[in-house]
PDB file of C-alpha atoms in Angstrom:
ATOM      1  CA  UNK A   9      16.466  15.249  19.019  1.00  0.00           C
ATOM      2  CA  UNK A  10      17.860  13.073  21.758  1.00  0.00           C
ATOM      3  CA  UNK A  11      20.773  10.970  21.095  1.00  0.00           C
ATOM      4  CA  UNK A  12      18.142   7.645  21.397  1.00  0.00           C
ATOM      5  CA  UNK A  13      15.670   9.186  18.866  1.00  0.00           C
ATOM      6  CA  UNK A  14      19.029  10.260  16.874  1.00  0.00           C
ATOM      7  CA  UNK A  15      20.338   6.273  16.879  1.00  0.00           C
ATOM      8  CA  UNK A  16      16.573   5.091  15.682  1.00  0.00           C
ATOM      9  CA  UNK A  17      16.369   7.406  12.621  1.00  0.00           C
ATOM     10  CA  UNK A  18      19.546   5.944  11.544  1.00  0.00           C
ATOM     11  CA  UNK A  19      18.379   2.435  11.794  1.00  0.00           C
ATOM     12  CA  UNK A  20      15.848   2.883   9.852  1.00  0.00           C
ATOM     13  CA  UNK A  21      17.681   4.819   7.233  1.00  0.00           C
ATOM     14  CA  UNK A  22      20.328   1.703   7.277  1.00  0.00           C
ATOM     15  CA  UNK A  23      17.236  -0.658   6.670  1.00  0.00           C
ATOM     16  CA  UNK A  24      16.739   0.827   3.150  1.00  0.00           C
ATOM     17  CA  UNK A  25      18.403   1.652   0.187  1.00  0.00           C
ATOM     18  CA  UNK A  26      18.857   5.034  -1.690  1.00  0.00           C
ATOM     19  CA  UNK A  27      19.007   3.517  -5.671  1.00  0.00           C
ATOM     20  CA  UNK A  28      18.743   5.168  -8.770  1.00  0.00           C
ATOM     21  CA  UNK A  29      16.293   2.968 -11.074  1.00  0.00           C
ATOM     22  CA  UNK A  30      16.068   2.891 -14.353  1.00  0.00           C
ATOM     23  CA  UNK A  31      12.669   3.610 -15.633  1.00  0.00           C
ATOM     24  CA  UNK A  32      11.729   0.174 -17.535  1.00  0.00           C
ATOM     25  CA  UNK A  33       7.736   1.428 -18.704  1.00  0.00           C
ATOM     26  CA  UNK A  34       5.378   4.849 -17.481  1.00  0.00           C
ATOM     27  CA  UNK A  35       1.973   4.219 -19.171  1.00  0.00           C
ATOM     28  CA  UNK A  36      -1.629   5.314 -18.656  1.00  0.00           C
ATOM     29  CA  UNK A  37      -4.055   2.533 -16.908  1.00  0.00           C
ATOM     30  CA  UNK A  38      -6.591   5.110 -17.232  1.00  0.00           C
ATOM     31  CA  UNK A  39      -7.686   8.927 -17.083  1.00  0.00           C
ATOM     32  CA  UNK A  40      -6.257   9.641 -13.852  1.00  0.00           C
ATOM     33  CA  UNK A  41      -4.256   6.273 -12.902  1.00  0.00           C
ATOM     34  CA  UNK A  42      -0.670   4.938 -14.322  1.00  0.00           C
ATOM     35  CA  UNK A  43       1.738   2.080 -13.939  1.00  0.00           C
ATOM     36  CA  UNK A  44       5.746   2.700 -13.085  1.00  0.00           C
ATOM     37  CA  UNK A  45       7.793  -0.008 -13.665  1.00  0.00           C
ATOM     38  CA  UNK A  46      11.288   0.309 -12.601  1.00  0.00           C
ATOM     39  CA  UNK A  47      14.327  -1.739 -12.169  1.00  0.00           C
ATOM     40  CA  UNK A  48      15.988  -2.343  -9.124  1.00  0.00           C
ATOM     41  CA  UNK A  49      18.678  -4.579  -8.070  1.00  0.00           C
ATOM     42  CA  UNK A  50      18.944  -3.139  -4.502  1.00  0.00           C
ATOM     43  CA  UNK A  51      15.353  -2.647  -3.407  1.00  0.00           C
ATOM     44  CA  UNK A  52      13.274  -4.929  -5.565  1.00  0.00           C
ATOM     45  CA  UNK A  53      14.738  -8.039  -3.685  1.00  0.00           C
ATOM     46  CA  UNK A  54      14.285  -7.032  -0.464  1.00  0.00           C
ATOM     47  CA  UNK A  55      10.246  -5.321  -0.517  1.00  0.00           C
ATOM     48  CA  UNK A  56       7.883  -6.941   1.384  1.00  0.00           C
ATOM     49  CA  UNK A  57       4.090  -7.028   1.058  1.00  0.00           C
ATOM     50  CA  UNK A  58       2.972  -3.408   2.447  1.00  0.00           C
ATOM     51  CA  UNK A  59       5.831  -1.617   2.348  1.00  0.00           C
ATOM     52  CA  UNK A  60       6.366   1.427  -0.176  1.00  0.00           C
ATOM     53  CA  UNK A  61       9.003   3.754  -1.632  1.00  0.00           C
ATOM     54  CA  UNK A  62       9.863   7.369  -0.922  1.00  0.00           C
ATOM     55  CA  UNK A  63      10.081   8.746  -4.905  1.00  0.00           C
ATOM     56  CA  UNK A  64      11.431  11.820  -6.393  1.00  0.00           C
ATOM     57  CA  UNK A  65       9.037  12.414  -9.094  1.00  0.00           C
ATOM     58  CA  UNK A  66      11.412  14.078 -12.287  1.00  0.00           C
ATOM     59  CA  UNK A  67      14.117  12.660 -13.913  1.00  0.00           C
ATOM     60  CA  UNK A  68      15.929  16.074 -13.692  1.00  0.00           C
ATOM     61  CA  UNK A  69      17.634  17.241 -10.229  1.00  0.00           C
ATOM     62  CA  UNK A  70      17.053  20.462 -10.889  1.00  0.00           C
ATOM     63  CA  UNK A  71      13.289  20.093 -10.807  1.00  0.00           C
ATOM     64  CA  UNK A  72      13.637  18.081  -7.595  1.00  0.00           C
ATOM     65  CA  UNK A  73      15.216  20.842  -5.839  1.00  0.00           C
ATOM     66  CA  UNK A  74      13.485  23.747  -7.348  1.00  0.00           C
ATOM     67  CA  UNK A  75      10.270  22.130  -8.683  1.00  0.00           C
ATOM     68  CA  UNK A  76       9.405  19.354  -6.110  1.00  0.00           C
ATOM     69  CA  UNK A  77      11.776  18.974  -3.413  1.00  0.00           C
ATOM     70  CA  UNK A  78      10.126  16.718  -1.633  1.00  0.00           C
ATOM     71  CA  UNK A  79       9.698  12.593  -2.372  1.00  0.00           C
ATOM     72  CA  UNK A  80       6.111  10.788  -2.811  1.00  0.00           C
ATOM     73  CA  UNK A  81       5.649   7.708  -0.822  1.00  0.00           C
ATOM     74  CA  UNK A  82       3.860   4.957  -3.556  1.00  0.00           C
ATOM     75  CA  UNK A  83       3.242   1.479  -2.250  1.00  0.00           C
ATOM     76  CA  UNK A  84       4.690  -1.123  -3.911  1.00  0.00           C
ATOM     77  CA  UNK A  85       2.153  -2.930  -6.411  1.00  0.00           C
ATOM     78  CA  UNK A  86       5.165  -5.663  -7.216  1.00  0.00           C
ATOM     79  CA  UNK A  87       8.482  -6.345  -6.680  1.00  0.00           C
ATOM     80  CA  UNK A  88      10.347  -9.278  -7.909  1.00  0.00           C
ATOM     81  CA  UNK A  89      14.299  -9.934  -7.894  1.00  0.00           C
ATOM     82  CA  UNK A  90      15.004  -6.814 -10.060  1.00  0.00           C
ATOM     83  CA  UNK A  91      11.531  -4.992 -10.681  1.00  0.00           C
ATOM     84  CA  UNK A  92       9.427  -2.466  -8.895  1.00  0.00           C
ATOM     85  CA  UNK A  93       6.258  -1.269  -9.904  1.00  0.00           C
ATOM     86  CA  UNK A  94       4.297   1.593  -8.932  1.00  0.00           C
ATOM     87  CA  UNK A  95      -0.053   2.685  -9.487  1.00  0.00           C
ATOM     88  CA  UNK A  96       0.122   6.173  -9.044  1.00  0.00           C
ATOM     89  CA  UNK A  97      -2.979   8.590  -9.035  1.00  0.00           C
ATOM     90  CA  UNK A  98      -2.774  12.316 -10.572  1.00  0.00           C
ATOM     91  CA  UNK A  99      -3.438  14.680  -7.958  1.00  0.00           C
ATOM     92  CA  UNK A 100      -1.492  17.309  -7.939  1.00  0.00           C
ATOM     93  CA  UNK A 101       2.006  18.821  -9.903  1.00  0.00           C
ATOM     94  CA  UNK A 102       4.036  16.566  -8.530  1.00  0.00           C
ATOM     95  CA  UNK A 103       2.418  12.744  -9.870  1.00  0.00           C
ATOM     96  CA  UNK A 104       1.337  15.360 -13.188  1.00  0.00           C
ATOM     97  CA  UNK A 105       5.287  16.077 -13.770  1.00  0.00           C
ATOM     98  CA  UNK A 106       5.458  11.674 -13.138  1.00  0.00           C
ATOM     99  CA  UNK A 107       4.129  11.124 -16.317  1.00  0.00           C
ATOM    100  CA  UNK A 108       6.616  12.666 -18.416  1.00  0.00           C
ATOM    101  CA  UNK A 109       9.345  10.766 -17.358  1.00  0.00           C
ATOM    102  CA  UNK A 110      10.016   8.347 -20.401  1.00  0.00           C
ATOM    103  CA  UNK A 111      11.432   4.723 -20.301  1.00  0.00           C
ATOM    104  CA  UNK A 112      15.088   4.398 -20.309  1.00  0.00           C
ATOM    105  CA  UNK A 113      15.318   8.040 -17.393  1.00  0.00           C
ATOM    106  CA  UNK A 114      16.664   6.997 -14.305  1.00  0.00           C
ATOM    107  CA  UNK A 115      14.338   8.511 -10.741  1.00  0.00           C
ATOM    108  CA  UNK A 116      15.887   8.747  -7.217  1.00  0.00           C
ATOM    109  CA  UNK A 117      13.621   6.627  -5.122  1.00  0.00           C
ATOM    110  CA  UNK A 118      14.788   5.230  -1.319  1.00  0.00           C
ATOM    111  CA  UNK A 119      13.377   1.931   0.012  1.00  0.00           C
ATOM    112  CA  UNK A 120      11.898  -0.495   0.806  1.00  0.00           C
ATOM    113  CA  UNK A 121      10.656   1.446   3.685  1.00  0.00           C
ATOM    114  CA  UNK A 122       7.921   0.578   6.392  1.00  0.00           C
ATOM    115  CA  UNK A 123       6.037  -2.318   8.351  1.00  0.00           C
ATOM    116  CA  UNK A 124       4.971  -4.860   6.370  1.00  0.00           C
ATOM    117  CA  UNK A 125       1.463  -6.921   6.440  1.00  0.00           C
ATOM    118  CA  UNK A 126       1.530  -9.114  10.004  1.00  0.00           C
ATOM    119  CA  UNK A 127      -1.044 -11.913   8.887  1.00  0.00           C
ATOM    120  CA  UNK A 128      -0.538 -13.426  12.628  1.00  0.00           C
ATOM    121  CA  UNK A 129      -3.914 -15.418  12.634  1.00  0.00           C
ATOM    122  CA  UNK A 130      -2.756 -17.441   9.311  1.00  0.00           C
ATOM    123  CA  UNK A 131       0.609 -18.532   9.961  1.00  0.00           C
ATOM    124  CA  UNK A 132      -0.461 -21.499  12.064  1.00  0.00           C
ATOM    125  CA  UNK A 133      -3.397 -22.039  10.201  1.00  0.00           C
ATOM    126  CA  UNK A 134      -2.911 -23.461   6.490  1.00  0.00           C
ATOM    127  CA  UNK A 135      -6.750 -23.531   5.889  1.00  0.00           C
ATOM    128  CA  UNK A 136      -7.571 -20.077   7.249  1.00  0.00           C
ATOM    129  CA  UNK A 137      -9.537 -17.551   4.892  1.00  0.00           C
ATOM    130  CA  UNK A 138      -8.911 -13.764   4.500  1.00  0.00           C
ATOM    131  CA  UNK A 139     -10.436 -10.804   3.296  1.00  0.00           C
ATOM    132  CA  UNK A 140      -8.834  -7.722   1.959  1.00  0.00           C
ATOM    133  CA  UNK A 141     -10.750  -4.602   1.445  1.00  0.00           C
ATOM    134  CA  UNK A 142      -9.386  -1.898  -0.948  1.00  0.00           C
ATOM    135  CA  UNK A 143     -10.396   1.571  -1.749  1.00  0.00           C
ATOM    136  CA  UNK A 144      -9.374   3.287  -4.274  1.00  0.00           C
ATOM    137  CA  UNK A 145      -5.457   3.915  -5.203  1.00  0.00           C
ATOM    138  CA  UNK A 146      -4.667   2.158  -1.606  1.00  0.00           C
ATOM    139  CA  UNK A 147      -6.011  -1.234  -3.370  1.00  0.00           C
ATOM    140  CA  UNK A 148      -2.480  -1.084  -4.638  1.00  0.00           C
ATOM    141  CA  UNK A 149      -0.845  -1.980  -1.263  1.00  0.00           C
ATOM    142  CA  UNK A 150      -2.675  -5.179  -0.944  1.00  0.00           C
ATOM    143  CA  UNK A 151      -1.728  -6.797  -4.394  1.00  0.00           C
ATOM    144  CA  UNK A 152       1.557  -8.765  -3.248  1.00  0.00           C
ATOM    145  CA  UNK A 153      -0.607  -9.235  -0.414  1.00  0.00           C
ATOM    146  CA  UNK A 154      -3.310 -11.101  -2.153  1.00  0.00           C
ATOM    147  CA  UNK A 155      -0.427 -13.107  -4.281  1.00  0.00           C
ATOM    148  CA  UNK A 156       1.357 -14.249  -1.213  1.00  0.00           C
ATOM    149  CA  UNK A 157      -2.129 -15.294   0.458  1.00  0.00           C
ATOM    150  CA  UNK A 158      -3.734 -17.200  -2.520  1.00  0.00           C
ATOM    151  CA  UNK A 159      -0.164 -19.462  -2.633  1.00  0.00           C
ATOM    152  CA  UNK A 160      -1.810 -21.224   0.328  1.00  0.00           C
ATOM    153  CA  UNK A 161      -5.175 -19.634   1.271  1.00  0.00           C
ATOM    154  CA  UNK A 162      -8.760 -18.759   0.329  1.00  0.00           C
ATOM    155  CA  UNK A 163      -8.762 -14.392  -0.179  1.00  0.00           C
ATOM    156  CA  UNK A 164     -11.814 -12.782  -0.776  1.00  0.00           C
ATOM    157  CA  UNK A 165     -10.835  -9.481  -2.289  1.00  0.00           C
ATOM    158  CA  UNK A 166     -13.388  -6.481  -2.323  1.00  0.00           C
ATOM    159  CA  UNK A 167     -12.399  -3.312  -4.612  1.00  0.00           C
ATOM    160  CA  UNK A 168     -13.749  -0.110  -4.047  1.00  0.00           C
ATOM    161  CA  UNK A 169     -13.648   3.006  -6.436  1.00  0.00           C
ATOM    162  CA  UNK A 170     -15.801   5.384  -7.420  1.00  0.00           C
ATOM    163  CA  UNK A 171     -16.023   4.603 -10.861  1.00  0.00           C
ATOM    164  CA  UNK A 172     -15.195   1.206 -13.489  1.00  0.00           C
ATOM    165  CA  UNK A 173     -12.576   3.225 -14.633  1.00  0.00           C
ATOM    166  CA  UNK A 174     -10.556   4.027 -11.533  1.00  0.00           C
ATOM    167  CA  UNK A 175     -10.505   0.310 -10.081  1.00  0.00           C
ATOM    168  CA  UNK A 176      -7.070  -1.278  -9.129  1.00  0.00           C
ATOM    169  CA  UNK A 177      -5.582  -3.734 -10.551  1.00  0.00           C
ATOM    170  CA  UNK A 178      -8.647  -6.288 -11.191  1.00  0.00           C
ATOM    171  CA  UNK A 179      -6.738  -7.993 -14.168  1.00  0.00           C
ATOM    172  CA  UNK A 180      -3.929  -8.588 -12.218  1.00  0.00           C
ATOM    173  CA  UNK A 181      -6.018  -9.863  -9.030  1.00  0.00           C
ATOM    174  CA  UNK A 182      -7.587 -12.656 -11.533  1.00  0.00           C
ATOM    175  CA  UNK A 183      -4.263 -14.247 -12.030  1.00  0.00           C
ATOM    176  CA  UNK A 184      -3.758 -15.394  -8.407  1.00  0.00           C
ATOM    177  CA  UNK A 185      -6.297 -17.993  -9.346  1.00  0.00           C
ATOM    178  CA  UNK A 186      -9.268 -20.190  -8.164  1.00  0.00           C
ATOM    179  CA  UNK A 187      -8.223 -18.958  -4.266  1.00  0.00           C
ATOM    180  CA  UNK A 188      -9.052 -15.509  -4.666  1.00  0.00           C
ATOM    181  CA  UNK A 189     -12.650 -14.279  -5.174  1.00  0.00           C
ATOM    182  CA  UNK A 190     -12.659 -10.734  -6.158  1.00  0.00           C
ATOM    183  CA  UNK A 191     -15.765  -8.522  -5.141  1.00  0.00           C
ATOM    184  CA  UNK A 192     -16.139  -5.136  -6.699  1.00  0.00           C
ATOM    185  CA  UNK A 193     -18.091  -2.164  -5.617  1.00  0.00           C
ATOM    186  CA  UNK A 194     -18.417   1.670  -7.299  1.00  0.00           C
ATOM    187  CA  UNK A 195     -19.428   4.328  -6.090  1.00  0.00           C
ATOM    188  CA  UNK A 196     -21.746   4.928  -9.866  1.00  0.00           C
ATOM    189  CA  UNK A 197     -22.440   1.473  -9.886  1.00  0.00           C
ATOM    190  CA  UNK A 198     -20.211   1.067 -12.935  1.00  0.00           C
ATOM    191  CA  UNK A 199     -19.052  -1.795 -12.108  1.00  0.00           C
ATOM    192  CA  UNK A 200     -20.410  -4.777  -9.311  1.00  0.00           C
ATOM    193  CA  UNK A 201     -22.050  -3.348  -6.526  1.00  0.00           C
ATOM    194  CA  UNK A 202     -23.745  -0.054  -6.839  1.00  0.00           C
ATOM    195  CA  UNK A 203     -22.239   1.717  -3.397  1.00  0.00           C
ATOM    196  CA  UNK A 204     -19.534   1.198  -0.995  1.00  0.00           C
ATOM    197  CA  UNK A 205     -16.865  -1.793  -0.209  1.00  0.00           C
ATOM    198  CA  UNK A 206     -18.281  -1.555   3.326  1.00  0.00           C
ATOM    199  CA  UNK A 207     -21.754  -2.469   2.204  1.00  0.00           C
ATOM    200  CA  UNK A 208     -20.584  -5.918   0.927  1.00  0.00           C
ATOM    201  CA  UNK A 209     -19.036  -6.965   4.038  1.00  0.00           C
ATOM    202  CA  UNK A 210     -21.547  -7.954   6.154  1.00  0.00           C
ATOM    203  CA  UNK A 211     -22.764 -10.723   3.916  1.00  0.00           C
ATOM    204  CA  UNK A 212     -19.304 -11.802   3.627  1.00  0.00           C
ATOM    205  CA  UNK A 213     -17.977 -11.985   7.696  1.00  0.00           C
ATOM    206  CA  UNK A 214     -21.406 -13.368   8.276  1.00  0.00           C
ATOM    207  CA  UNK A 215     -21.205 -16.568   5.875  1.00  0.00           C
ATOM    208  CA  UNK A 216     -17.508 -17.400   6.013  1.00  0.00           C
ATOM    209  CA  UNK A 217     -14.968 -17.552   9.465  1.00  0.00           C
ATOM    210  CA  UNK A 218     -12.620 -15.136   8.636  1.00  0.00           C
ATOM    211  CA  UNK A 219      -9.188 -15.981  10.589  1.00  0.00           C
ATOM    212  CA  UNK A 220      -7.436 -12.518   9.129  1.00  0.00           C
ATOM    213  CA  UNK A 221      -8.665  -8.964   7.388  1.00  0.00           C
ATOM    214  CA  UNK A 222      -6.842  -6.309   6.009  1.00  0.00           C
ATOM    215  CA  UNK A 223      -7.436  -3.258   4.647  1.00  0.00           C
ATOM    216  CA  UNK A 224      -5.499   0.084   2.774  1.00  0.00           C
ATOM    217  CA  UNK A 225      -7.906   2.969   1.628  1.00  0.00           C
ATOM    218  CA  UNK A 226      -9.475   6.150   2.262  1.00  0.00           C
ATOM    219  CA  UNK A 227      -9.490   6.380   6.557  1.00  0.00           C
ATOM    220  CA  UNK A 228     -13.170   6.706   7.008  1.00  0.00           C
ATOM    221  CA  UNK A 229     -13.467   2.987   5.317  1.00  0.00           C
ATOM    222  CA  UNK A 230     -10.731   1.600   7.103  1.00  0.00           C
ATOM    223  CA  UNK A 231     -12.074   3.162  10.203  1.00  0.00           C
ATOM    224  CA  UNK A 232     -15.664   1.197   9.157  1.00  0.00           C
ATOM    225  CA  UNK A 233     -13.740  -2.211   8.755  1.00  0.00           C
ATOM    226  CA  UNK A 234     -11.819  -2.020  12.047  1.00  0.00           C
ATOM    227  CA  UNK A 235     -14.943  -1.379  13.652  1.00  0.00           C
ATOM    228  CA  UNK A 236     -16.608  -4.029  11.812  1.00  0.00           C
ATOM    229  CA  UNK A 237     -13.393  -6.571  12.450  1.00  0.00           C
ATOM    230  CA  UNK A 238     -13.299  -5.893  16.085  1.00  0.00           C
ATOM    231  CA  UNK A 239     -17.092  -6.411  16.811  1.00  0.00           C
ATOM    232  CA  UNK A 240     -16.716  -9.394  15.293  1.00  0.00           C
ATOM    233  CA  UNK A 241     -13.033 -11.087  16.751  1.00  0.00           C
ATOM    234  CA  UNK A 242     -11.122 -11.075  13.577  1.00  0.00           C
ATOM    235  CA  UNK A 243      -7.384  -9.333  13.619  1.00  0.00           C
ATOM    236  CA  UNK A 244      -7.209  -6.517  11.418  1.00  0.00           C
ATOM    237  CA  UNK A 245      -4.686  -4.794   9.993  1.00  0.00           C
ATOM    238  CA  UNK A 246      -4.853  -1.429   8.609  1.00  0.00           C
ATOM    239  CA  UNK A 247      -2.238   0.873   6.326  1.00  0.00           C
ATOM    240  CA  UNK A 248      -2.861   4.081   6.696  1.00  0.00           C
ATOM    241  CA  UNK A 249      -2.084   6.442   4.591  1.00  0.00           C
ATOM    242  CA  UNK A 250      -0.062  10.007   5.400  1.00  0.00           C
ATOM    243  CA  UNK A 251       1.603  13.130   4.069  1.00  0.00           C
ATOM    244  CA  UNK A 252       5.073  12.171   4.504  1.00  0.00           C
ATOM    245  CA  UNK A 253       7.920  14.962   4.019  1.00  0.00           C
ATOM    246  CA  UNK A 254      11.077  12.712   4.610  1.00  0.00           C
ATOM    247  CA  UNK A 255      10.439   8.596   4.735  1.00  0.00           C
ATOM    248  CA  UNK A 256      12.718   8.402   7.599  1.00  0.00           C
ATOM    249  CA  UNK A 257      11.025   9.031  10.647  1.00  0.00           C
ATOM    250  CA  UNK A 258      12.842  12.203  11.582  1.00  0.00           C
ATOM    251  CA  UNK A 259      10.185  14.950  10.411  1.00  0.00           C
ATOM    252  CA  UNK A 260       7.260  13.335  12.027  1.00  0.00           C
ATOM    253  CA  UNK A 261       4.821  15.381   9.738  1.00  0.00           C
ATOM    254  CA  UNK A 262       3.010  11.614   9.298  1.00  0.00           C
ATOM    255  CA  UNK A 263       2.343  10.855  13.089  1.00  0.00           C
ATOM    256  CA  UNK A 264      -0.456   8.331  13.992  1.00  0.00           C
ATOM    257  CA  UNK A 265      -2.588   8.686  17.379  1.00  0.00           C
ATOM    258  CA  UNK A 266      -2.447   5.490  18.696  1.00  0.00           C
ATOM    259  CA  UNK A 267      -3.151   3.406  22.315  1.00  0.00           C
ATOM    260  CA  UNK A 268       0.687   3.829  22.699  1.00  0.00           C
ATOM    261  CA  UNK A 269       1.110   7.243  21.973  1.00  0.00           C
ATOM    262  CA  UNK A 270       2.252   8.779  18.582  1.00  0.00           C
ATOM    263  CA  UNK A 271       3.532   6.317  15.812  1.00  0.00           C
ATOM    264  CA  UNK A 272       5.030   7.902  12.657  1.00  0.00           C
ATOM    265  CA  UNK A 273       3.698   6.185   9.900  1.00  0.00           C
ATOM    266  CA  UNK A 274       6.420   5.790   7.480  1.00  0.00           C
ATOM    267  CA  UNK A 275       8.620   3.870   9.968  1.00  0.00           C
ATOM    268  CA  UNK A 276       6.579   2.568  12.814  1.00  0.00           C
ATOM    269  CA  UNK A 277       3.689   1.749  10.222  1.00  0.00           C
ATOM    270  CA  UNK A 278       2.377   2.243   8.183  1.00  0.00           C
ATOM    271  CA  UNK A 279       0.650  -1.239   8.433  1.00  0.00           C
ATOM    272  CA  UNK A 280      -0.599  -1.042  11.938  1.00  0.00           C
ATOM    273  CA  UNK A 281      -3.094  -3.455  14.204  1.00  0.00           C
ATOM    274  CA  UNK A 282      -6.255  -1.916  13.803  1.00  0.00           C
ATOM    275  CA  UNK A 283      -6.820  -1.653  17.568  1.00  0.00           C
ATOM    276  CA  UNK A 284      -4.074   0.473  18.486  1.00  0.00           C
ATOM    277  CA  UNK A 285      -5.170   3.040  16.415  1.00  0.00           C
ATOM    278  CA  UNK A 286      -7.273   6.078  18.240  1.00  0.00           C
ATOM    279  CA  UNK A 287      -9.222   6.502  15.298  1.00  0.00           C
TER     280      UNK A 287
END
């Protein structure tokens, strides 16, 4: 590590905060997804739309350093003045050991961390219109989008999952009111569409000018609705989603091919323009 790269890491580091929260409510939103609500006086004030936390997922240092040593990046869901909250999926033993942590614990987490959503094509445009596409768990990472946007624009929202039960956060989306039009898709046909988010977009780009799109899922839909959003002129951004060992930038186990060489996704993204991605 050169002295430059040395200087950058700890810039980033000094951008965030290492907090310990205290666990406010850990509860089931179905089979395999739950809801973390935390406070957080340092953090909390300071996330913005698209960024996440790096988490250490027990209560007990001891299992952190023998049982799961390293942190779990979760995207923020919300954040207020002194709140956090986290969707996380169960996929493995570390999100499995998540669950047993019980209000009132405290949990290591360091943030806010990350690039946040750019939404360059709206800011001089008060009437502009955008559309968010979410699959799956990475739906998460556009909710304080979709609040922020609906203050002063028309969203249209499509949710992906494969099944009723595993869809993100549609209650929630329903309260950012008469702007936002939610448009759901499963992979069972549970729920709205029968098939994938891409199929609905089509219909959607074709009858309304889109001025901004953005999208957090599994990477061959995002890679779909890039395609689609540069074949058609609208900016796109994308957050893609990485194994990431430290949250710093240092490790660079979560580096990103792009037009301008490697990114690391934790730091340089990982909201990126969709078209400096080598997908």
């Amino acid at each position: 590590m050169n002295c430059e790269q040395k200087l950058d890491y700890e810039s980033k580091l000094n951008d965030c905060f290492l907090e310990d929260c205290v666990v406010l409510r850990n509860y089931a939103l179905s089979d395999t997804l739950w809801r973390l609500d935390l406070r957080s006086d340092l953090i909390a004030p300071r996330v913005l739309p698209g960024q996440f936390v790096h988490l250490c997922v027990s209560a007990s240092p001891s299992d952190c350093v023998f049982g799961h040593l390293l942190r779990r990046p979760l995207s923020v869901y919300f954040a207020n003045n002194d709140t956090i909250s986290l969707i996380y999926q169960l996929v493995g033993r570390g999100t499995r050991s998540l669950i047993c942590v019980s209000a009132g614990s405290r949990l290591s987490v360091l943030g806010p961390i990350g690039s946040c959503w750019s939404v360059p094509a709206l800011k001089d445009n008060s009437c502009g219109r955008a559309l968010l596409v979410g699959g799956g768990i990475g739906t998460a990472a556009l909710h304080l989008l979709a609040r922020q946007l609906t203050q002063t624009h028309v969203v249209d929202f499509v949710v992906g999952a494969a099944n009723a039960s595993m869809l993100v956060c549609n209650e929630d989306l329903l309260l950012c009111g008469e702007k936002l039009r939610l448009h759901i898709a499963t992979d069972d046909g549970s729920a709205g569409h029968h098939g994938f988010t891409i199929d609905l977009l089509p219909e959607l780009v074709n009858n309304n000018k889109y001025h901004y799109l953005a999208t957090c899922g599994p990477e061959i839909m995002q890679r779909k609705v890039a395609a689609l959003a540069k074949s058609t002129g609208i900016y796109c951004d994308v957050s893609l989603e990485r194994r990431m060992a430290c949250g710093i930038g240092a490790c660079l186990s979560c580096s990103v091919d792009t037009i301008y060489g490697k990114k690391r996704a934790c730091v340089d993204g990982p909201v990126f323009n969709a078209e400096e991605i080598l997908w």
